Amino acid sequence: MSEHTENSHEVIDHEKRDFIYIATGAAAAVGAGALAWPLVMQMGKAADTLAAGSIEIDLSKVSEGAQLKLLWRGRPVFVRHRTPAEIAEAEAVDIAELKDPETDNQRLVPNPAGKLDPKYLVMVGVCTHFGCIPVGEQGKVDAQGQYGGWYCPCHGSHYDTSGRIRKGPAPKNLEIPPYEYVSDTVIKVG
Ligand code: FES
C-alpha cells in the first residue's frame, strides 16, 4: 500500500511488514495504533533540520504489546508498550548478572507526577556491537532472542525486556535517548 498527501505523507505496507513513512516537521506527534511493528521515518526535511529536531510521541496511541519505531536524528528509536509479564521479567533480573548493570527503573524517565511508568520503554534501536537494528517482534520467539526482548541477528546479541544485553558480543545495553514527558501521555525525544 502506498499513499501520498501534500505533505509527502507516505504509508507503505510491504507484505504486512508495516513500514510507515510520515513526513513531519521537526516536531511531530505520532502513535502506533493497532500496528504491532510500524516504522515511522521522517522525510521531506533537510537532514540538518531533522538532525537538530525533536519529536513528540503520544504514548497513549501505542497499545499494550505494540512497539512504535521511528527515526530520530538518523537513528531508529523504539517505543515499546510492555506487557505486565515483560515488566515483571525485567524487574526480576539480578543486575549482578548483567554485563552492563542497570535496573529497569534506571532505564525509565519520570512522568510529570514524578513517577516512573514501566509500561513504556524508549530506546535507540541500534545494537551496541556494530550498529545493526535489532528485531523484537512480539509473539515470535525467534525474533525476540532468548530473553524475550530484542535480538540482533548480525552477530547474535540477545537483549532482555528492558533492552539490556544478556548474551552475545554487544558490550552495552540498548541506549536510552534523551527524552522527557511534556504531558501525562506525551513524550518529547531530543
Ligand atoms: S551488530 Fe549486533 S551483534 Fe553485532
mmCIF file with all atom_site columns, C-alpha atoms and ligand atoms in Angstrom:
data_model
loop_
_atom_site.group_PDB
_atom_site.id
_atom_site.type_symbol
_atom_site.label_atom_id
_atom_site.label_alt_id
_atom_site.label_comp_id
_atom_site.label_asym_id
_atom_site.label_entity_id
_atom_site.label_seq_id
_atom_site.pdbx_PDB_ins_code
_atom_site.Cartn_x
_atom_site.Cartn_y
_atom_site.Cartn_z
_atom_site.occupancy
_atom_site.B_iso_or_equiv
_atom_site.pdbx_formal_charge
_atom_site.auth_seq_id
_atom_site.auth_comp_id
_atom_site.auth_asym_id
_atom_site.auth_atom_id
_atom_site.pdbx_PDB_model_num
ATOM   1   C  CA  . MET A 1 1   ? 0.000  0.000   0.000  1.00 0.00 ? 1   MET A CA  1
ATOM   2   C  CA  . SER A 1 2   ? 1.292  3.475   -0.788 1.00 0.00 ? 2   SER A CA  1
ATOM   3   C  CA  . GLU A 1 3   ? -0.412 6.783   -0.065 1.00 0.00 ? 3   GLU A CA  1
ATOM   4   C  CA  . HIS A 1 4   ? 0.731  10.373  -0.540 1.00 0.00 ? 4   HIS A CA  1
ATOM   5   C  CA  . THR A 1 5   ? -0.531 13.691  0.781  1.00 0.00 ? 5   THR A CA  1
ATOM   6   C  CA  . GLU A 1 6   ? 0.518  17.255  0.112  1.00 0.00 ? 6   GLU A CA  1
ATOM   7   C  CA  . ASN A 1 7   ? 2.998  16.938  2.951  1.00 0.00 ? 7   ASN A CA  1
ATOM   8   C  CA  . SER A 1 8   ? 4.525  13.870  1.379  1.00 0.00 ? 8   SER A CA  1
ATOM   9   C  CA  . HIS A 1 9   ? 2.885  11.699  3.988  1.00 0.00 ? 9   HIS A CA  1
ATOM   10  C  CA  . GLU A 1 10  ? 3.545  8.233   2.751  1.00 0.00 ? 10  GLU A CA  1
ATOM   11  C  CA  . VAL A 1 11  ? 2.450  4.926   4.157  1.00 0.00 ? 11  VAL A CA  1
ATOM   12  C  CA  . ILE A 1 12  ? 3.926  1.788   2.733  1.00 0.00 ? 12  ILE A CA  1
ATOM   13  C  CA  . ASP A 1 13  ? 2.938  -1.729  3.692  1.00 0.00 ? 13  ASP A CA  1
ATOM   14  C  CA  . HIS A 1 14  ? 5.402  -4.241  2.299  1.00 0.00 ? 14  HIS A CA  1
ATOM   15  C  CA  . GLU A 1 15  ? 3.591  -7.521  2.647  1.00 0.00 ? 15  GLU A CA  1
ATOM   16  C  CA  . LYS A 1 16  ? 2.465  -6.807  6.195  1.00 0.00 ? 16  LYS A CA  1
ATOM   17  C  CA  . ARG A 1 17  ? 5.839  -5.634  7.381  1.00 0.00 ? 17  ARG A CA  1
ATOM   18  C  CA  . ASP A 1 18  ? 4.232  -2.303  8.102  1.00 0.00 ? 18  ASP A CA  1
ATOM   19  C  CA  . PHE A 1 19  ? 6.720  0.275   7.039  1.00 0.00 ? 19  PHE A CA  1
ATOM   20  C  CA  . ILE A 1 20  ? 5.224  3.687   7.558  1.00 0.00 ? 20  ILE A CA  1
ATOM   21  C  CA  . TYR A 1 21  ? 6.879  6.849   6.409  1.00 0.00 ? 21  TYR A CA  1
ATOM   22  C  CA  . ILE A 1 22  ? 5.462  10.081  7.676  1.00 0.00 ? 22  ILE A CA  1
ATOM   23  C  CA  . ALA A 1 23  ? 6.770  13.467  6.661  1.00 0.00 ? 23  ALA A CA  1
ATOM   24  C  CA  . THR A 1 24  ? 6.626  15.794  9.585  1.00 0.00 ? 24  THR A CA  1
ATOM   25  C  CA  . GLY A 1 25  ? 8.264  18.898  10.853 1.00 0.00 ? 25  GLY A CA  1
ATOM   26  C  CA  . ALA A 1 26  ? 10.998 18.927  13.392 1.00 0.00 ? 26  ALA A CA  1
ATOM   27  C  CA  . ALA A 1 27  ? 8.367  18.070  15.968 1.00 0.00 ? 27  ALA A CA  1
ATOM   28  C  CA  . ALA A 1 28  ? 5.525  15.657  15.419 1.00 0.00 ? 28  ALA A CA  1
ATOM   29  C  CA  . ALA A 1 29  ? 3.147  13.599  17.469 1.00 0.00 ? 29  ALA A CA  1
ATOM   30  C  CA  . VAL A 1 30  ? 2.844  10.040  16.319 1.00 0.00 ? 30  VAL A CA  1
ATOM   31  C  CA  . GLY A 1 31  ? 1.236  6.888   17.576 1.00 0.00 ? 31  GLY A CA  1
ATOM   32  C  CA  . ALA A 1 32  ? 1.275  3.200   16.777 1.00 0.00 ? 32  ALA A CA  1
ATOM   33  C  CA  . GLY A 1 33  ? -2.427 2.495   16.593 1.00 0.00 ? 33  GLY A CA  1
ATOM   34  C  CA  . ALA A 1 34  ? -3.113 -1.160  16.069 1.00 0.00 ? 34  ALA A CA  1
ATOM   35  C  CA  . LEU A 1 35  ? 0.074  -1.916  14.178 1.00 0.00 ? 35  LEU A CA  1
ATOM   36  C  CA  . ALA A 1 36  ? 2.466  -4.081  16.109 1.00 0.00 ? 36  ALA A CA  1
ATOM   37  C  CA  . TRP A 1 37  ? 5.588  -3.058  14.264 1.00 0.00 ? 37  TRP A CA  1
ATOM   38  C  CA  . PRO A 1 38  ? 5.203  0.226   12.482 1.00 0.00 ? 38  PRO A CA  1
ATOM   39  C  CA  . LEU A 1 39  ? 8.276  2.060   11.356 1.00 0.00 ? 39  LEU A CA  1
ATOM   40  C  CA  . VAL A 1 40  ? 7.922  5.788   11.242 1.00 0.00 ? 40  VAL A CA  1
ATOM   41  C  CA  . MET A 1 41  ? 10.533 7.787   9.466  1.00 0.00 ? 41  MET A CA  1
ATOM   42  C  CA  . GLN A 1 42  ? 10.689 11.493  8.997  1.00 0.00 ? 42  GLN A CA  1
ATOM   43  C  CA  . MET A 1 43  ? 11.096 12.554  5.425  1.00 0.00 ? 43  MET A CA  1
ATOM   44  C  CA  . GLY A 1 44  ? 10.783 15.721  3.435  1.00 0.00 ? 44  GLY A CA  1
ATOM   45  C  CA  . LYS A 1 45  ? 13.106 17.878  5.524  1.00 0.00 ? 45  LYS A CA  1
ATOM   46  C  CA  . ALA A 1 46  ? 16.753 18.584  5.064  1.00 0.00 ? 46  ALA A CA  1
ATOM   47  C  CA  . ALA A 1 47  ? 18.919 16.223  7.022  1.00 0.00 ? 47  ALA A CA  1
ATOM   48  C  CA  . ASP A 1 48  ? 20.436 19.011  9.068  1.00 0.00 ? 48  ASP A CA  1
ATOM   49  C  CA  . THR A 1 49  ? 16.944 20.207  10.063 1.00 0.00 ? 49  THR A CA  1
ATOM   50  C  CA  . LEU A 1 50  ? 15.961 16.754  11.199 1.00 0.00 ? 50  LEU A CA  1
ATOM   51  C  CA  . ALA A 1 51  ? 19.268 16.267  12.946 1.00 0.00 ? 51  ALA A CA  1
ATOM   52  C  CA  . ALA A 1 52  ? 18.530 19.233  15.169 1.00 0.00 ? 52  ALA A CA  1
ATOM   53  C  CA  . GLY A 1 53  ? 14.909 18.323  15.687 1.00 0.00 ? 53  GLY A CA  1
ATOM   54  C  CA  . SER A 1 54  ? 12.914 16.630  18.337 1.00 0.00 ? 54  SER A CA  1
ATOM   55  C  CA  . ILE A 1 55  ? 9.802  14.543  18.082 1.00 0.00 ? 55  ILE A CA  1
ATOM   56  C  CA  . GLU A 1 56  ? 6.782  14.244  20.302 1.00 0.00 ? 56  GLU A CA  1
ATOM   57  C  CA  . ILE A 1 57  ? 5.143  10.881  20.724 1.00 0.00 ? 57  ILE A CA  1
ATOM   58  C  CA  . ASP A 1 58  ? 1.702  10.191  22.160 1.00 0.00 ? 58  ASP A CA  1
ATOM   59  C  CA  . LEU A 1 59  ? 2.254  7.075   24.231 1.00 0.00 ? 59  LEU A CA  1
ATOM   60  C  CA  . SER A 1 60  ? -1.466 6.518   24.643 1.00 0.00 ? 60  SER A CA  1
ATOM   61  C  CA  . LYS A 1 61  ? -1.587 5.543   20.976 1.00 0.00 ? 61  LYS A CA  1
ATOM   62  C  CA  . VAL A 1 62  ? 0.820  2.653   21.478 1.00 0.00 ? 62  VAL A CA  1
ATOM   63  C  CA  . SER A 1 63  ? -1.287 -0.304  22.534 1.00 0.00 ? 63  SER A CA  1
ATOM   64  C  CA  . GLU A 1 64  ? -0.095 -2.885  25.012 1.00 0.00 ? 64  GLU A CA  1
ATOM   65  C  CA  . GLY A 1 65  ? 2.226  -5.344  23.355 1.00 0.00 ? 65  GLY A CA  1
ATOM   66  C  CA  . ALA A 1 66  ? 2.920  -2.999  20.443 1.00 0.00 ? 66  ALA A CA  1
ATOM   67  C  CA  . GLN A 1 67  ? 6.077  -1.169  19.538 1.00 0.00 ? 67  GLN A CA  1
ATOM   68  C  CA  . LEU A 1 68  ? 6.474  2.030   17.643 1.00 0.00 ? 68  LEU A CA  1
ATOM   69  C  CA  . LYS A 1 69  ? 9.614  2.500   15.586 1.00 0.00 ? 69  LYS A CA  1
ATOM   70  C  CA  . LEU A 1 70  ? 10.562 5.929   14.400 1.00 0.00 ? 70  LEU A CA  1
ATOM   71  C  CA  . LEU A 1 71  ? 13.590 7.623   13.034 1.00 0.00 ? 71  LEU A CA  1
ATOM   72  C  CA  . TRP A 1 72  ? 15.121 10.360  15.112 1.00 0.00 ? 72  TRP A CA  1
ATOM   73  C  CA  . ARG A 1 73  ? 18.288 12.143  14.096 1.00 0.00 ? 73  ARG A CA  1
ATOM   74  C  CA  . GLY A 1 74  ? 19.043 9.384   11.667 1.00 0.00 ? 74  GLY A CA  1
ATOM   75  C  CA  . ARG A 1 75  ? 18.688 6.598   14.178 1.00 0.00 ? 75  ARG A CA  1
ATOM   76  C  CA  . PRO A 1 76  ? 15.758 4.295   14.899 1.00 0.00 ? 76  PRO A CA  1
ATOM   77  C  CA  . VAL A 1 77  ? 14.007 4.727   18.220 1.00 0.00 ? 77  VAL A CA  1
ATOM   78  C  CA  . PHE A 1 78  ? 11.828 2.017   19.696 1.00 0.00 ? 78  PHE A CA  1
ATOM   79  C  CA  . VAL A 1 79  ? 8.845  2.934   21.869 1.00 0.00 ? 79  VAL A CA  1
ATOM   80  C  CA  . ARG A 1 80  ? 7.589  -0.242  23.399 1.00 0.00 ? 80  ARG A CA  1
ATOM   81  C  CA  . HIS A 1 81  ? 4.410  -0.619  25.460 1.00 0.00 ? 81  HIS A CA  1
ATOM   82  C  CA  . ARG A 1 82  ? 5.413  -3.581  27.583 1.00 0.00 ? 82  ARG A CA  1
ATOM   83  C  CA  . THR A 1 83  ? 3.065  -6.189  28.937 1.00 0.00 ? 83  THR A CA  1
ATOM   84  C  CA  . PRO A 1 84  ? 2.844  -6.822  32.693 1.00 0.00 ? 84  PRO A CA  1
ATOM   85  C  CA  . ALA A 1 85  ? 4.752  -10.077 32.191 1.00 0.00 ? 85  ALA A CA  1
ATOM   86  C  CA  . GLU A 1 86  ? 7.571  -8.297  30.378 1.00 0.00 ? 86  GLU A CA  1
ATOM   87  C  CA  . ILE A 1 87  ? 7.789  -5.664  33.099 1.00 0.00 ? 87  ILE A CA  1
ATOM   88  C  CA  . ALA A 1 88  ? 7.857  -8.311  35.815 1.00 0.00 ? 88  ALA A CA  1
ATOM   89  C  CA  . GLU A 1 89  ? 10.591 -10.168 33.947 1.00 0.00 ? 89  GLU A CA  1
ATOM   90  C  CA  . ALA A 1 90  ? 12.664 -7.014  33.566 1.00 0.00 ? 90  ALA A CA  1
ATOM   91  C  CA  . GLU A 1 91  ? 12.305 -6.094  37.234 1.00 0.00 ? 91  GLU A CA  1
ATOM   92  C  CA  . ALA A 1 92  ? 13.135 -9.570  38.493 1.00 0.00 ? 92  ALA A CA  1
ATOM   93  C  CA  . VAL A 1 93  ? 16.618 -9.629  36.978 1.00 0.00 ? 93  VAL A CA  1
ATOM   94  C  CA  . ASP A 1 94  ? 19.555 -9.602  39.387 1.00 0.00 ? 94  ASP A CA  1
ATOM   95  C  CA  . ILE A 1 95  ? 21.697 -6.832  37.941 1.00 0.00 ? 95  ILE A CA  1
ATOM   96  C  CA  . ALA A 1 96  ? 24.809 -8.505  39.326 1.00 0.00 ? 96  ALA A CA  1
ATOM   97  C  CA  . GLU A 1 97  ? 24.380 -10.941 36.433 1.00 0.00 ? 97  GLU A CA  1
ATOM   98  C  CA  . LEU A 1 98  ? 24.474 -8.221  33.818 1.00 0.00 ? 98  LEU A CA  1
ATOM   99  C  CA  . LYS A 1 99  ? 27.339 -7.220  31.568 1.00 0.00 ? 99  LYS A CA  1
ATOM   100 C  CA  . ASP A 1 100 ? 26.093 -3.620  31.708 1.00 0.00 ? 100 ASP A CA  1
ATOM   101 C  CA  . PRO A 1 101 ? 24.372 -3.435  35.111 1.00 0.00 ? 101 PRO A CA  1
ATOM   102 C  CA  . GLU A 1 102 ? 21.271 -1.256  35.162 1.00 0.00 ? 102 GLU A CA  1
ATOM   103 C  CA  . THR A 1 103 ? 17.976 -1.720  36.937 1.00 0.00 ? 103 THR A CA  1
ATOM   104 C  CA  . ASP A 1 104 ? 14.845 -1.474  34.858 1.00 0.00 ? 104 ASP A CA  1
ATOM   105 C  CA  . ASN A 1 105 ? 13.921 1.724   36.707 1.00 0.00 ? 105 ASN A CA  1
ATOM   106 C  CA  . GLN A 1 106 ? 17.215 3.322   35.742 1.00 0.00 ? 106 GLN A CA  1
ATOM   107 C  CA  . ARG A 1 107 ? 16.148 2.975   32.136 1.00 0.00 ? 107 ARG A CA  1
ATOM   108 C  CA  . LEU A 1 108 ? 12.927 4.948   32.614 1.00 0.00 ? 108 LEU A CA  1
ATOM   109 C  CA  . VAL A 1 109 ? 12.126 8.648   32.852 1.00 0.00 ? 109 VAL A CA  1
ATOM   110 C  CA  . PRO A 1 110 ? 9.660  10.081  35.404 1.00 0.00 ? 110 PRO A CA  1
ATOM   111 C  CA  . ASN A 1 111 ? 6.329  11.438  34.194 1.00 0.00 ? 111 ASN A CA  1
ATOM   112 C  CA  . PRO A 1 112 ? 5.026  14.894  35.243 1.00 0.00 ? 112 PRO A CA  1
ATOM   113 C  CA  . ALA A 1 113 ? 3.819  13.422  38.538 1.00 0.00 ? 113 ALA A CA  1
ATOM   114 C  CA  . GLY A 1 114 ? 7.371  12.331  39.239 1.00 0.00 ? 114 GLY A CA  1
ATOM   115 C  CA  . LYS A 1 115 ? 6.545  8.667   38.832 1.00 0.00 ? 115 LYS A CA  1
ATOM   116 C  CA  . LEU A 1 116 ? 8.010  6.031   36.581 1.00 0.00 ? 116 LEU A CA  1
ATOM   117 C  CA  . ASP A 1 117 ? 5.636  4.260   34.251 1.00 0.00 ? 117 ASP A CA  1
ATOM   118 C  CA  . PRO A 1 118 ? 7.280  0.947   33.453 1.00 0.00 ? 118 PRO A CA  1
ATOM   119 C  CA  . LYS A 1 119 ? 4.809  0.253   30.669 1.00 0.00 ? 119 LYS A CA  1
ATOM   120 C  CA  . TYR A 1 120 ? 6.751  2.436   28.282 1.00 0.00 ? 120 TYR A CA  1
ATOM   121 C  CA  . LEU A 1 121 ? 10.319 1.693   27.310 1.00 0.00 ? 121 LEU A CA  1
ATOM   122 C  CA  . VAL A 1 122 ? 12.025 4.139   24.939 1.00 0.00 ? 122 VAL A CA  1
ATOM   123 C  CA  . MET A 1 123 ? 15.330 3.110   23.401 1.00 0.00 ? 123 MET A CA  1
ATOM   124 C  CA  . VAL A 1 124 ? 17.620 3.776   20.488 1.00 0.00 ? 124 VAL A CA  1
ATOM   125 C  CA  . GLY A 1 125 ? 17.135 0.746   18.255 1.00 0.00 ? 125 GLY A CA  1
ATOM   126 C  CA  . VAL A 1 126 ? 20.783 0.274   17.399 1.00 0.00 ? 126 VAL A CA  1
ATOM   127 C  CA  . CYS A 1 127 ? 22.790 -2.722  18.537 1.00 0.00 ? 127 CYS A CA  1
ATOM   128 C  CA  . THR A 1 128 ? 25.721 -1.630  20.677 1.00 0.00 ? 128 THR A CA  1
ATOM   129 C  CA  . HIS A 1 129 ? 28.031 -4.081  18.931 1.00 0.00 ? 129 HIS A CA  1
ATOM   130 C  CA  . PHE A 1 130 ? 28.382 -2.866  15.343 1.00 0.00 ? 130 PHE A CA  1
ATOM   131 C  CA  . GLY A 1 131 ? 25.184 -0.922  14.897 1.00 0.00 ? 131 GLY A CA  1
ATOM   132 C  CA  . CYS A 1 132 ? 22.664 -3.282  13.320 1.00 0.00 ? 132 CYS A CA  1
ATOM   133 C  CA  . ILE A 1 133 ? 18.984 -2.787  14.112 1.00 0.00 ? 133 ILE A CA  1
ATOM   134 C  CA  . PRO A 1 134 ? 17.751 -5.496  16.476 1.00 0.00 ? 134 PRO A CA  1
ATOM   135 C  CA  . VAL A 1 135 ? 14.458 -7.236  15.902 1.00 0.00 ? 135 VAL A CA  1
ATOM   136 C  CA  . GLY A 1 136 ? 11.915 -7.895  18.609 1.00 0.00 ? 136 GLY A CA  1
ATOM   137 C  CA  . GLU A 1 137 ? 8.676  -8.971  17.077 1.00 0.00 ? 137 GLU A CA  1
ATOM   138 C  CA  . GLN A 1 138 ? 6.365  -9.874  19.896 1.00 0.00 ? 138 GLN A CA  1
ATOM   139 C  CA  . GLY A 1 139 ? 4.880  -13.321 19.756 1.00 0.00 ? 139 GLY A CA  1
ATOM   140 C  CA  . LYS A 1 140 ? 7.722  -14.682 17.666 1.00 0.00 ? 140 LYS A CA  1
ATOM   141 C  CA  . VAL A 1 141 ? 10.296 -16.348 19.874 1.00 0.00 ? 141 VAL A CA  1
ATOM   142 C  CA  . ASP A 1 142 ? 12.904 -16.423 17.136 1.00 0.00 ? 142 ASP A CA  1
ATOM   143 C  CA  . ALA A 1 143 ? 12.574 -12.674 16.734 1.00 0.00 ? 143 ALA A CA  1
ATOM   144 C  CA  . GLN A 1 144 ? 12.876 -11.739 20.393 1.00 0.00 ? 144 GLN A CA  1
ATOM   145 C  CA  . GLY A 1 145 ? 16.015 -13.596 21.371 1.00 0.00 ? 145 GLY A CA  1
ATOM   146 C  CA  . GLN A 1 146 ? 16.495 -15.841 24.330 1.00 0.00 ? 146 GLN A CA  1
ATOM   147 C  CA  . TYR A 1 147 ? 15.456 -13.190 26.852 1.00 0.00 ? 147 TYR A CA  1
ATOM   148 C  CA  . GLY A 1 148 ? 12.154 -12.179 25.317 1.00 0.00 ? 148 GLY A CA  1
ATOM   149 C  CA  . GLY A 1 149 ? 13.214 -8.689  24.289 1.00 0.00 ? 149 GLY A CA  1
ATOM   150 C  CA  . TRP A 1 150 ? 15.240 -7.927  21.201 1.00 0.00 ? 150 TRP A CA  1
ATOM   151 C  CA  . TYR A 1 151 ? 17.664 -9.917  19.097 1.00 0.00 ? 151 TYR A CA  1
ATOM   152 C  CA  . CYS A 1 152 ? 20.404 -8.675  16.816 1.00 0.00 ? 152 CYS A CA  1
ATOM   153 C  CA  . PRO A 1 153 ? 20.817 -11.204 14.021 1.00 0.00 ? 153 PRO A CA  1
ATOM   154 C  CA  . CYS A 1 154 ? 24.079 -9.721  12.762 1.00 0.00 ? 154 CYS A CA  1
ATOM   155 C  CA  . HIS A 1 155 ? 26.245 -11.497 15.322 1.00 0.00 ? 155 HIS A CA  1
ATOM   156 C  CA  . GLY A 1 156 ? 23.735 -12.892 17.799 1.00 0.00 ? 156 GLY A CA  1
ATOM   157 C  CA  . SER A 1 157 ? 23.236 -10.411 20.617 1.00 0.00 ? 157 SER A CA  1
ATOM   158 C  CA  . HIS A 1 158 ? 20.269 -11.020 22.884 1.00 0.00 ? 158 HIS A CA  1
ATOM   159 C  CA  . TYR A 1 159 ? 18.613 -8.171  24.810 1.00 0.00 ? 159 TYR A CA  1
ATOM   160 C  CA  . ASP A 1 160 ? 16.049 -8.629  27.553 1.00 0.00 ? 160 ASP A CA  1
ATOM   161 C  CA  . THR A 1 161 ? 12.676 -6.939  28.042 1.00 0.00 ? 161 THR A CA  1
ATOM   162 C  CA  . SER A 1 162 ? 14.457 -3.884  29.390 1.00 0.00 ? 162 SER A CA  1
ATOM   163 C  CA  . GLY A 1 163 ? 16.783 -3.737  26.373 1.00 0.00 ? 163 GLY A CA  1
ATOM   164 C  CA  . ARG A 1 164 ? 19.761 -4.873  28.425 1.00 0.00 ? 164 ARG A CA  1
ATOM   165 C  CA  . ILE A 1 165 ? 22.414 -7.009  26.820 1.00 0.00 ? 165 ILE A CA  1
ATOM   166 C  CA  . ARG A 1 166 ? 22.198 -10.552 28.138 1.00 0.00 ? 166 ARG A CA  1
ATOM   167 C  CA  . LYS A 1 167 ? 24.104 -12.693 25.656 1.00 0.00 ? 167 LYS A CA  1
ATOM   168 C  CA  . GLY A 1 168 ? 26.303 -12.168 22.622 1.00 0.00 ? 168 GLY A CA  1
ATOM   169 C  CA  . PRO A 1 169 ? 29.050 -9.736  21.641 1.00 0.00 ? 169 PRO A CA  1
ATOM   170 C  CA  . ALA A 1 170 ? 27.292 -6.409  22.246 1.00 0.00 ? 170 ALA A CA  1
ATOM   171 C  CA  . PRO A 1 171 ? 29.051 -4.620  25.116 1.00 0.00 ? 171 PRO A CA  1
ATOM   172 C  CA  . LYS A 1 172 ? 26.276 -2.309  26.296 1.00 0.00 ? 172 LYS A CA  1
ATOM   173 C  CA  . ASN A 1 173 ? 22.541 -2.144  26.822 1.00 0.00 ? 173 ASN A CA  1
ATOM   174 C  CA  . LEU A 1 174 ? 20.438 -0.537  24.122 1.00 0.00 ? 174 LEU A CA  1
ATOM   175 C  CA  . GLU A 1 175 ? 20.810 3.191   24.636 1.00 0.00 ? 175 GLU A CA  1
ATOM   176 C  CA  . ILE A 1 176 ? 18.091 5.315   26.215 1.00 0.00 ? 176 ILE A CA  1
ATOM   177 C  CA  . PRO A 1 177 ? 17.755 8.524   24.192 1.00 0.00 ? 177 PRO A CA  1
ATOM   178 C  CA  . PRO A 1 178 ? 17.296 11.885  25.896 1.00 0.00 ? 178 PRO A CA  1
ATOM   179 C  CA  . TYR A 1 179 ? 13.572 12.415  26.376 1.00 0.00 ? 179 TYR A CA  1
ATOM   180 C  CA  . GLU A 1 180 ? 11.063 13.937  28.755 1.00 0.00 ? 180 GLU A CA  1
ATOM   181 C  CA  . TYR A 1 181 ? 7.340  13.952  29.383 1.00 0.00 ? 181 TYR A CA  1
ATOM   182 C  CA  . VAL A 1 182 ? 5.582  17.061  28.138 1.00 0.00 ? 182 VAL A CA  1
ATOM   183 C  CA  . SER A 1 183 ? 2.199  15.848  29.416 1.00 0.00 ? 183 SER A CA  1
ATOM   184 C  CA  . ASP A 1 184 ? 0.849  12.760  31.135 1.00 0.00 ? 184 ASP A CA  1
ATOM   185 C  CA  . THR A 1 185 ? 0.999  10.767  27.916 1.00 0.00 ? 185 THR A CA  1
ATOM   186 C  CA  . VAL A 1 186 ? 3.227  12.663  25.511 1.00 0.00 ? 186 VAL A CA  1
ATOM   187 C  CA  . ILE A 1 187 ? 6.984  12.484  25.493 1.00 0.00 ? 187 ILE A CA  1
ATOM   188 C  CA  . LYS A 1 188 ? 9.487  14.584  23.588 1.00 0.00 ? 188 LYS A CA  1
ATOM   189 C  CA  . VAL A 1 189 ? 12.564 12.819  22.308 1.00 0.00 ? 189 VAL A CA  1
ATOM   190 C  CA  . GLY A 1 190 ? 15.531 15.078  21.692 1.00 0.00 ? 190 GLY A CA  1
HETATM 191 S  S1  . FES B 2 .   ? 25.903 -5.648  15.350 1.00 0.00 ? 1   FES B S1  1
HETATM 192 FE FE1 . FES B 2 .   ? 24.512 -6.604  16.725 1.00 0.00 ? 1   FES B FE1 1
HETATM 193 S  S2  . FES B 2 .   ? 25.539 -8.365  17.350 1.00 0.00 ? 1   FES B S2  1
HETATM 194 FE FE2 . FES B 2 .   ? 26.951 -7.393  16.037 1.00 0.00 ? 1   FES B FE2 1
#
